[in-house]
Amino acid sequence: MRRSSSCLIAVLCLVATGCGDWWLRITEVSGTIRIDGKPAKGVQVVFQPLDTSRPRALAQTDKDGLFHLGRQGPGNRQGAASGKYRVQLLTDTDSPDAVIIPPEYNVRSTLEFEVVPGKSNVFDVDVKMKK
């Protein structure tokens, strides 16, 4: 009895402080990725949370460069937890058709986005290739 009471108190403390309720604020996020103005097919869009207690969210662009985020973690809801993210755009470098996206959009990404509940969360990017 004593052990289960301690666990219940710990869970209630987490929920009361907001640490355990990120999953209640999952919000749809979509957008379009373009490369030099053209739709970017097959690009992995990765939302890495700046708050590391939250799960990341992922998507892959379709033939029109469109994506809809899905989150990693418990449950199967589409979207991302509210908060600030660093966004990375990745391609399959093993594919002969893959476009190599400049590092400032992937491994050294400076792209950021804040997911806000109750707001239209649209992330559109036009990658500029260096020539």
Coordinates of C-alpha atoms in Angstrom, one line a residue:
M1 CA 0.0 0.0 0.0
R2 CA 2.8 2.4 0.9
R3 CA 4.7 1.9 -2.3
S4 CA 1.6 2.4 -4.5
S5 CA 0.7 5.6 -2.6
S6 CA 4.2 6.9 -3.2
C7 CA 3.9 6.2 -7.0
L8 CA 0.5 7.9 -7.1
I9 CA 1.8 11.0 -5.4
A10 CA 4.8 11.2 -7.8
V11 CA 2.5 10.9 -10.8
L12 CA 0.1 13.6 -9.5
C13 CA 3.1 15.9 -8.8
L14 CA 4.3 15.5 -12.4
V15 CA 0.8 16.2 -13.8
A16 CA 0.2 19.2 -11.5
T17 CA 3.5 20.8 -12.5
G18 CA 2.8 20.3 -16.2
C19 CA 5.7 17.9 -16.8
G20 CA 3.6 14.9 -17.7
D21 CA 0.8 16.5 -19.7
W22 CA 2.5 17.3 -23.0
W23 CA 0.5 14.6 -24.7
L24 CA -2.7 16.5 -24.0
R25 CA -1.5 19.4 -26.2
I26 CA -0.8 17.6 -29.5
T27 CA -1.4 19.9 -32.4
E28 CA -1.6 19.3 -36.1
V29 CA 1.4 20.6 -38.1
S30 CA 1.7 20.6 -41.9
G31 CA 3.6 22.5 -44.5
T32 CA 5.4 22.4 -47.9
I33 CA 9.1 21.9 -48.6
R34 CA 10.4 23.3 -51.8
I35 CA 13.9 23.3 -53.3
D36 CA 14.6 26.4 -55.4
G37 CA 10.8 26.9 -55.8
K38 CA 10.0 23.3 -56.8
P39 CA 8.2 20.7 -54.7
A40 CA 10.7 18.5 -52.8
K41 CA 9.6 14.9 -52.9
G42 CA 10.8 12.3 -50.3
V43 CA 12.3 14.8 -47.8
Q44 CA 12.3 13.7 -44.2
V45 CA 11.0 16.6 -42.0
V46 CA 12.2 16.2 -38.4
F47 CA 11.0 18.4 -35.6
Q48 CA 13.5 18.1 -32.7
P49 CA 12.1 19.6 -29.5
L50 CA 14.2 22.1 -27.7
D51 CA 12.6 20.7 -24.5
T52 CA 14.2 17.2 -24.5
S53 CA 11.4 15.8 -22.3
R54 CA 9.0 16.0 -25.3
P55 CA 9.0 13.6 -28.2
R56 CA 10.2 14.5 -31.7
A57 CA 7.8 14.5 -34.6
L58 CA 8.5 13.3 -38.2
A59 CA 7.0 13.4 -41.6
Q60 CA 8.0 12.7 -45.2
T61 CA 7.1 15.0 -48.1
D62 CA 4.8 13.7 -50.9
K63 CA 5.2 14.4 -54.6
D64 CA 4.0 17.9 -54.1
G65 CA 6.4 18.6 -51.2
L66 CA 3.5 18.5 -48.7
F67 CA 3.9 16.9 -45.2
H68 CA 1.8 16.3 -42.1
L69 CA 3.7 15.6 -38.9
G70 CA 3.3 12.5 -36.8
R71 CA 4.9 12.2 -33.4
Q72 CA 7.1 9.5 -32.0
G73 CA 6.1 8.3 -28.6
P74 CA 3.0 6.8 -26.9
G75 CA -0.3 6.8 -28.8
N76 CA -0.9 7.3 -32.5
R77 CA -2.1 10.9 -32.7
Q78 CA -0.9 13.0 -35.6
G79 CA 0.9 16.3 -34.9
A80 CA 3.4 17.5 -32.4
A81 CA 3.4 18.5 -28.8
S82 CA 3.2 22.3 -28.2
G83 CA 6.6 24.0 -27.8
K84 CA 9.7 25.1 -29.7
Y85 CA 11.5 22.9 -32.2
R86 CA 14.6 22.8 -34.3
V87 CA 13.7 21.6 -37.8
Q88 CA 15.9 19.4 -39.9
L89 CA 15.3 18.5 -43.6
L90 CA 17.0 15.2 -44.5
T91 CA 17.3 13.1 -47.7
D92 CA 18.3 9.5 -48.3
T93 CA 21.9 10.1 -49.4
D94 CA 22.1 6.4 -50.5
S95 CA 19.5 7.1 -53.2
P96 CA 20.9 8.0 -56.6
D97 CA 18.1 10.5 -57.1
A98 CA 18.5 12.2 -53.7
V99 CA 19.1 16.0 -53.6
I100 CA 21.9 17.0 -51.2
I101 CA 20.3 19.6 -49.0
P102 CA 22.8 22.2 -47.6
P103 CA 23.9 21.7 -43.9
E104 CA 22.1 24.8 -42.7
Y105 CA 18.8 23.0 -43.4
N106 CA 19.8 19.6 -41.9
V107 CA 22.8 18.7 -39.6
R108 CA 23.5 22.4 -38.8
S109 CA 19.9 23.5 -39.1
T110 CA 19.1 27.0 -38.0
L111 CA 15.4 26.5 -38.8
E112 CA 13.1 26.8 -35.8
F113 CA 9.3 26.6 -35.3
E114 CA 7.0 26.9 -32.4
V115 CA 3.9 24.7 -32.3
V116 CA 1.1 26.6 -30.6
P117 CA -2.2 24.9 -29.7
G118 CA -5.3 26.4 -31.2
K119 CA -3.3 28.0 -34.0
S120 CA -2.8 27.0 -37.6
N121 CA 0.6 25.5 -37.5
V122 CA 2.0 25.7 -41.0
F123 CA 5.8 25.3 -41.7
D124 CA 6.7 26.2 -45.3
V125 CA 10.4 26.3 -46.4
D126 CA 12.0 27.0 -49.8
V127 CA 15.5 25.5 -49.6
K128 CA 18.0 27.6 -51.6
M129 CA 20.7 25.5 -53.1
K130 CA 24.2 27.0 -53.4
K131 CA 25.4 27.4 -57.0

